[in-house]
Amino acid sequence: MKMAELKKAVAEKAEMSQSDANQVIKACFEAISDALGNGETVQLPGFGTFSLGERAARTGRNPQTGAEIQIAASKSVKFKAGKALKDSLNG
């Protein structure tokens, strides 16, 4: 599903204009991003949990040359699906 399709689906389910749905979706994504940026976990009961993960610095290899390279530490987003979401998918 692309953003335009999500916007249309939200607008239909919430009985609002696509413009309003777009603002709501953007606000939700921004709030989740801000919370994760502050090191918080975002729990959406019935849907899932977004949390911040950290990858340690490590040594990797360039697949073309085989030379060792240093890969810097980084942060990533983890998502764990909630029970209700899992149940709805496994029906």
PDB file of N, CA and C in Angstrom, residues 14-82:
ATOM      1  N   ALA A  14     -12.705   6.895   8.298  1.00  0.00           N
ATOM      2  CA  ALA A  14     -12.975   7.935   9.290  1.00  0.00           C
ATOM      3  C   ALA A  14     -14.006   8.954   8.803  1.00  0.00           C
ATOM      4  N   GLU A  15     -14.486   8.758   7.582  1.00  0.00           N
ATOM      5  CA  GLU A  15     -15.464   9.667   6.987  1.00  0.00           C
ATOM      6  C   GLU A  15     -14.987  11.117   7.044  1.00  0.00           C
ATOM      7  N   MET A  16     -13.812  11.327   6.464  1.00  0.00           N
ATOM      8  CA  MET A  16     -13.231  12.677   6.390  1.00  0.00           C
ATOM      9  C   MET A  16     -12.635  12.875   5.010  1.00  0.00           C
ATOM     10  N   SER A  17     -12.233  14.083   4.723  1.00  0.00           N
ATOM     11  CA  SER A  17     -11.631  14.356   3.413  1.00  0.00           C
ATOM     12  C   SER A  17     -10.233  13.746   3.356  1.00  0.00           C
ATOM     13  N   GLN A  18      -9.761  13.513   2.142  1.00  0.00           N
ATOM     14  CA  GLN A  18      -8.416  12.965   1.989  1.00  0.00           C
ATOM     15  C   GLN A  18      -7.359  13.943   2.481  1.00  0.00           C
ATOM     16  N   SER A  19      -7.652  15.232   2.364  1.00  0.00           N
ATOM     17  CA  SER A  19      -6.729  16.251   2.855  1.00  0.00           C
ATOM     18  C   SER A  19      -6.586  16.160   4.372  1.00  0.00           C
ATOM     19  N   ASP A  20      -7.711  16.016   5.074  1.00  0.00           N
ATOM     20  CA  ASP A  20      -7.673  15.878   6.532  1.00  0.00           C
ATOM     21  C   ASP A  20      -6.989  14.578   6.932  1.00  0.00           C
ATOM     22  N   ALA A  21      -7.270  13.502   6.204  1.00  0.00           N
ATOM     23  CA  ALA A  21      -6.651  12.213   6.487  1.00  0.00           C
ATOM     24  C   ALA A  21      -5.135  12.308   6.315  1.00  0.00           C
ATOM     25  N   ASN A  22      -4.698  13.012   5.296  1.00  0.00           N
ATOM     26  CA  ASN A  22      -3.274  13.194   5.045  1.00  0.00           C
ATOM     27  C   ASN A  22      -2.611  13.911   6.229  1.00  0.00           C
ATOM     28  N   GLN A  23      -3.259  14.937   6.748  1.00  0.00           N
ATOM     29  CA  GLN A  23      -2.713  15.674   7.891  1.00  0.00           C
ATOM     30  C   GLN A  23      -2.629  14.784   9.125  1.00  0.00           C
ATOM     31  N   VAL A  24      -3.644  13.962   9.342  1.00  0.00           N
ATOM     32  CA  VAL A  24      -3.655  13.055  10.493  1.00  0.00           C
ATOM     33  C   VAL A  24      -2.526  12.030  10.370  1.00  0.00           C
ATOM     34  N   ILE A  25      -2.379  11.453   9.193  1.00  0.00           N
ATOM     35  CA  ILE A  25      -1.331  10.450   8.978  1.00  0.00           C
ATOM     36  C   ILE A  25       0.045  11.059   9.187  1.00  0.00           C
ATOM     37  N   LYS A  26       0.281  12.232   8.598  1.00  0.00           N
ATOM     38  CA  LYS A  26       1.577  12.907   8.762  1.00  0.00           C
ATOM     39  C   LYS A  26       1.852  13.228  10.227  1.00  0.00           C
ATOM     40  N   ALA A  27       0.826  13.678  10.952  1.00  0.00           N
ATOM     41  CA  ALA A  27       0.988  14.005  12.368  1.00  0.00           C
ATOM     42  C   ALA A  27       1.332  12.752  13.172  1.00  0.00           C
ATOM     43  N   CYS A  28       0.690  11.632  12.857  1.00  0.00           N
ATOM     44  CA  CYS A  28       0.979  10.368  13.552  1.00  0.00           C
ATOM     45  C   CYS A  28       2.422   9.941  13.310  1.00  0.00           C
ATOM     46  N   PHE A  29       2.843   9.954  12.056  1.00  0.00           N
ATOM     47  CA  PHE A  29       4.211   9.550  11.737  1.00  0.00           C
ATOM     48  C   PHE A  29       5.226  10.478  12.398  1.00  0.00           C
ATOM     49  N   GLU A  30       4.931  11.763  12.419  1.00  0.00           N
ATOM     50  CA  GLU A  30       5.839  12.724  13.041  1.00  0.00           C
ATOM     51  C   GLU A  30       5.932  12.497  14.542  1.00  0.00           C
ATOM     52  N   ALA A  31       4.795  12.223  15.186  1.00  0.00           N
ATOM     53  CA  ALA A  31       4.786  11.970  16.628  1.00  0.00           C
ATOM     54  C   ALA A  31       5.582  10.707  16.956  1.00  0.00           C
ATOM     55  N   ILE A  32       5.422   9.664  16.149  1.00  0.00           N
ATOM     56  CA  ILE A  32       6.179   8.422  16.361  1.00  0.00           C
ATOM     57  C   ILE A  32       7.675   8.684  16.168  1.00  0.00           C
ATOM     58  N   SER A  33       8.029   9.410  15.112  1.00  0.00           N
ATOM     59  CA  SER A  33       9.440   9.727  14.842  1.00  0.00           C
ATOM     60  C   SER A  33      10.053  10.545  15.971  1.00  0.00           C
ATOM     61  N   ASP A  34       9.311  11.538  16.462  1.00  0.00           N
ATOM     62  CA  ASP A  34       9.814  12.379  17.552  1.00  0.00           C
ATOM     63  C   ASP A  34      10.040  11.558  18.817  1.00  0.00           C
ATOM     64  N   ALA A  35       9.091  10.690  19.137  1.00  0.00           N
ATOM     65  CA  ALA A  35       9.211   9.865  20.344  1.00  0.00           C
ATOM     66  C   ALA A  35      10.423   8.933  20.224  1.00  0.00           C
ATOM     67  N   LEU A  36      10.590   8.303  19.087  1.00  0.00           N
ATOM     68  CA  LEU A  36      11.745   7.419  18.896  1.00  0.00           C
ATOM     69  C   LEU A  36      13.043   8.211  18.948  1.00  0.00           C
ATOM     70  N   GLY A  37      13.031   9.411  18.386  1.00  0.00           N
ATOM     71  CA  GLY A  37      14.213  10.276  18.425  1.00  0.00           C
ATOM     72  C   GLY A  37      14.607  10.662  19.832  1.00  0.00           C
ATOM     73  N   ASN A  38      13.616  10.686  20.737  1.00  0.00           N
ATOM     74  CA  ASN A  38      13.881  10.998  22.142  1.00  0.00           C
ATOM     75  C   ASN A  38      14.178   9.741  22.960  1.00  0.00           C
ATOM     76  N   GLY A  39      14.314   8.600  22.281  1.00  0.00           N
ATOM     77  CA  GLY A  39      14.643   7.361  22.964  1.00  0.00           C
ATOM     78  C   GLY A  39      13.449   6.661  23.601  1.00  0.00           C
ATOM     79  N   GLU A  40      12.235   7.112  23.295  1.00  0.00           N
ATOM     80  CA  GLU A  40      11.042   6.513  23.875  1.00  0.00           C
ATOM     81  C   GLU A  40      10.576   5.322  23.043  1.00  0.00           C
ATOM     82  N   THR A  41       9.776   4.466  23.667  1.00  0.00           N
ATOM     83  CA  THR A  41       9.118   3.362  22.985  1.00  0.00           C
ATOM     84  C   THR A  41       7.684   3.788  22.717  1.00  0.00           C
ATOM     85  N   VAL A  42       7.161   3.448  21.545  1.00  0.00           N
ATOM     86  CA  VAL A  42       5.781   3.799  21.186  1.00  0.00           C
ATOM     87  C   VAL A  42       4.965   2.518  21.157  1.00  0.00           C
ATOM     88  N   GLN A  43       4.003   2.416  22.087  1.00  0.00           N
ATOM     89  CA  GLN A  43       3.159   1.232  22.174  1.00  0.00           C
ATOM     90  C   GLN A  43       1.767   1.577  21.684  1.00  0.00           C
ATOM     91  N   LEU A  44       1.305   0.839  20.689  1.00  0.00           N
ATOM     92  CA  LEU A  44      -0.032   1.013  20.144  1.00  0.00           C
ATOM     93  C   LEU A  44      -0.788  -0.288  20.407  1.00  0.00           C
ATOM     94  N   PRO A  45      -1.558  -0.349  21.507  1.00  0.00           N
ATOM     95  CA  PRO A  45      -2.234  -1.596  21.885  1.00  0.00           C
ATOM     96  C   PRO A  45      -3.056  -2.168  20.729  1.00  0.00           C
ATOM     97  N   GLY A  46      -2.905  -3.458  20.523  1.00  0.00           N
ATOM     98  CA  GLY A  46      -3.610  -4.131  19.454  1.00  0.00           C
ATOM     99  C   GLY A  46      -2.899  -4.061  18.117  1.00  0.00           C
ATOM    100  N   PHE A  47      -1.947  -3.161  17.983  1.00  0.00           N
ATOM    101  CA  PHE A  47      -1.217  -3.022  16.720  1.00  0.00           C
ATOM    102  C   PHE A  47       0.223  -3.484  16.870  1.00  0.00           C
ATOM    103  N   GLY A  48       0.974  -2.830  17.763  1.00  0.00           N
ATOM    104  CA  GLY A  48       2.361  -3.223  17.963  1.00  0.00           C
ATOM    105  C   GLY A  48       3.161  -2.168  18.695  1.00  0.00           C
ATOM    106  N   THR A  49       4.452  -2.427  18.791  1.00  0.00           N
ATOM    107  CA  THR A  49       5.360  -1.559  19.524  1.00  0.00           C
ATOM    108  C   THR A  49       6.545  -1.189  18.653  1.00  0.00           C
ATOM    109  N   PHE A  50       6.822   0.110  18.586  1.00  0.00           N
ATOM    110  CA  PHE A  50       8.013   0.620  17.909  1.00  0.00           C
ATOM    111  C   PHE A  50       9.042   0.927  18.988  1.00  0.00           C
ATOM    112  N   SER A  51      10.272   0.493  18.789  1.00  0.00           N
ATOM    113  CA  SER A  51      11.325   0.796  19.742  1.00  0.00           C
ATOM    114  C   SER A  51      12.612   1.092  18.989  1.00  0.00           C
ATOM    115  N   LEU A  52      13.555   1.658  19.711  1.00  0.00           N
ATOM    116  CA  LEU A  52      14.832   2.035  19.122  1.00  0.00           C
ATOM    117  C   LEU A  52      15.846   0.938  19.393  1.00  0.00           C
ATOM    118  N   GLY A  53      16.525   0.493  18.369  1.00  0.00           N
ATOM    119  CA  GLY A  53      17.577  -0.505  18.514  1.00  0.00           C
ATOM    120  C   GLY A  53      18.920   0.112  18.174  1.00  0.00           C
ATOM    121  N   GLU A  54      19.968  -0.477  18.681  1.00  0.00           N
ATOM    122  CA  GLU A  54      21.306   0.027  18.391  1.00  0.00           C
ATOM    123  C   GLU A  54      22.167  -1.088  17.828  1.00  0.00           C
ATOM    124  N   ARG A  55      22.884  -0.764  16.797  1.00  0.00           N
ATOM    125  CA  ARG A  55      23.834  -1.704  16.205  1.00  0.00           C
ATOM    126  C   ARG A  55      25.235  -1.247  16.577  1.00  0.00           C
ATOM    127  N   ALA A  56      26.022  -2.159  17.098  1.00  0.00           N
ATOM    128  CA  ALA A  56      27.390  -1.834  17.490  1.00  0.00           C
ATOM    129  C   ALA A  56      28.261  -1.664  16.245  1.00  0.00           C
ATOM    130  N   ALA A  57      29.355  -0.939  16.410  1.00  0.00           N
ATOM    131  CA  ALA A  57      30.329  -0.813  15.321  1.00  0.00           C
ATOM    132  C   ALA A  57      30.918  -2.197  15.070  1.00  0.00           C
ATOM    133  N   ARG A  58      31.228  -2.474  13.810  1.00  0.00           N
ATOM    134  CA  ARG A  58      31.755  -3.796  13.491  1.00  0.00           C
ATOM    135  C   ARG A  58      32.631  -3.708  12.240  1.00  0.00           C
ATOM    136  N   THR A  59      33.338  -4.784  12.005  1.00  0.00           N
ATOM    137  CA  THR A  59      34.170  -4.885  10.819  1.00  0.00           C
ATOM    138  C   THR A  59      33.415  -5.691   9.776  1.00  0.00           C
ATOM    139  N   GLY A  60      33.359  -5.157   8.559  1.00  0.00           N
ATOM    140  CA  GLY A  60      32.704  -5.853   7.459  1.00  0.00           C
ATOM    141  C   GLY A  60      33.683  -6.054   6.327  1.00  0.00           C
ATOM    142  N   ARG A  61      33.184  -6.593   5.237  1.00  0.00           N
ATOM    143  CA  ARG A  61      34.049  -6.814   4.074  1.00  0.00           C
ATOM    144  C   ARG A  61      33.400  -6.230   2.833  1.00  0.00           C
ATOM    145  N   ASN A  62      34.207  -5.615   1.993  1.00  0.00           N
ATOM    146  CA  ASN A  62      33.746  -5.149   0.692  1.00  0.00           C
ATOM    147  C   ASN A  62      33.584  -6.394  -0.175  1.00  0.00           C
ATOM    148  N   PRO A  63      32.373  -6.681  -0.652  1.00  0.00           N
ATOM    149  CA  PRO A  63      32.172  -7.921  -1.409  1.00  0.00           C
ATOM    150  C   PRO A  63      32.932  -7.979  -2.738  1.00  0.00           C
ATOM    151  N   GLN A  64      33.282  -6.833  -3.297  1.00  0.00           N
ATOM    152  CA  GLN A  64      34.004  -6.845  -4.577  1.00  0.00           C
ATOM    153  C   GLN A  64      35.489  -7.101  -4.395  1.00  0.00           C
ATOM    154  N   THR A  65      36.079  -6.464  -3.370  1.00  0.00           N
ATOM    155  CA  THR A  65      37.532  -6.573  -3.202  1.00  0.00           C
ATOM    156  C   THR A  65      37.933  -7.496  -2.060  1.00  0.00           C
ATOM    157  N   GLY A  66      37.010  -7.743  -1.133  1.00  0.00           N
ATOM    158  CA  GLY A  66      37.337  -8.566   0.030  1.00  0.00           C
ATOM    159  C   GLY A  66      38.046  -7.780   1.116  1.00  0.00           C
ATOM    160  N   ALA A  67      38.271  -6.483   0.883  1.00  0.00           N
ATOM    161  CA  ALA A  67      38.957  -5.656   1.870  1.00  0.00           C
ATOM    162  C   ALA A  67      38.074  -5.422   3.088  1.00  0.00           C
ATOM    163  N   GLU A  68      38.701  -5.391   4.256  1.00  0.00           N
ATOM    164  CA  GLU A  68      37.960  -5.121   5.481  1.00  0.00           C
ATOM    165  C   GLU A  68      37.604  -3.642   5.551  1.00  0.00           C
ATOM    166  N   ILE A  69      36.401  -3.355   6.024  1.00  0.00           N
ATOM    167  CA  ILE A  69      35.971  -1.968   6.227  1.00  0.00           C
ATOM    168  C   ILE A  69      35.332  -1.867   7.598  1.00  0.00           C
ATOM    169  N   GLN A  70      35.404  -0.697   8.170  1.00  0.00           N
ATOM    170  CA  GLN A  70      34.786  -0.448   9.466  1.00  0.00           C
ATOM    171  C   GLN A  70      33.377   0.087   9.239  1.00  0.00           C
ATOM    172  N   ILE A  71      32.398  -0.542   9.859  1.00  0.00           N
ATOM    173  CA  ILE A  71      31.011  -0.102   9.772  1.00  0.00           C
ATOM    174  C   ILE A  71      30.685   0.580  11.091  1.00  0.00           C
ATOM    175  N   ALA A  72      30.267   1.829  11.006  1.00  0.00           N
ATOM    176  CA  ALA A  72      30.007   2.628  12.202  1.00  0.00           C
ATOM    177  C   ALA A  72      28.775   2.123  12.957  1.00  0.00           C
ATOM    178  N   ALA A  73      28.726   2.420  14.246  1.00  0.00           N
ATOM    179  CA  ALA A  73      27.546   2.105  15.049  1.00  0.00           C
ATOM    180  C   ALA A  73      26.376   2.920  14.511  1.00  0.00           C
ATOM    181  N   SER A  74      25.168   2.361  14.618  1.00  0.00           N
ATOM    182  CA  SER A  74      24.003   3.079  14.127  1.00  0.00           C
ATOM    183  C   SER A  74      22.771   2.704  14.941  1.00  0.00           C
ATOM    184  N   LYS A  75      21.729   3.497  14.773  1.00  0.00           N
ATOM    185  CA  LYS A  75      20.454   3.240  15.428  1.00  0.00           C
ATOM    186  C   LYS A  75      19.463   2.772  14.379  1.00  0.00           C
ATOM    187  N   SER A  76      18.524   1.934  14.793  1.00  0.00           N
ATOM    188  CA  SER A  76      17.506   1.451  13.873  1.00  0.00           C
ATOM    189  C   SER A  76      16.174   1.352  14.615  1.00  0.00           C
ATOM    190  N   VAL A  77      15.110   1.239  13.859  1.00  0.00           N
ATOM    191  CA  VAL A  77      13.779   1.115  14.439  1.00  0.00           C
ATOM    192  C   VAL A  77      13.375  -0.355  14.423  1.00  0.00           C
ATOM    193  N   LYS A  78      12.881  -0.823  15.561  1.00  0.00           N
ATOM    194  CA  LYS A  78      12.371  -2.189  15.657  1.00  0.00           C
ATOM    195  C   LYS A  78      10.858  -2.112  15.784  1.00  0.00           C
ATOM    196  N   PHE A  79      10.169  -3.092  15.213  1.00  0.00           N
ATOM    197  CA  PHE A  79       8.717  -3.166  15.342  1.00  0.00           C
ATOM    198  C   PHE A  79       8.347  -4.574  15.746  1.00  0.00           C
ATOM    199  N   LYS A  80       7.540  -4.668  16.791  1.00  0.00           N
ATOM    200  CA  LYS A  80       7.035  -5.962  17.232  1.00  0.00           C
ATOM    201  C   LYS A  80       5.519  -5.910  17.126  1.00  0.00           C
ATOM    202  N   ALA A  81       4.956  -6.767  16.299  1.00  0.00           N
ATOM    203  CA  ALA A  81       3.508  -6.787  16.088  1.00  0.00           C
ATOM    204  C   ALA A  81       2.792  -7.218  17.364  1.00  0.00           C
ATOM    205  N   GLY A  82       1.650  -6.580  17.622  1.00  0.00           N
ATOM    206  CA  GLY A  82       0.831  -6.917  18.780  1.00  0.00           C
ATOM    207  C   GLY A  82      -0.005  -8.158  18.510  1.00  0.00           C
TER     208      GLY A  82
END
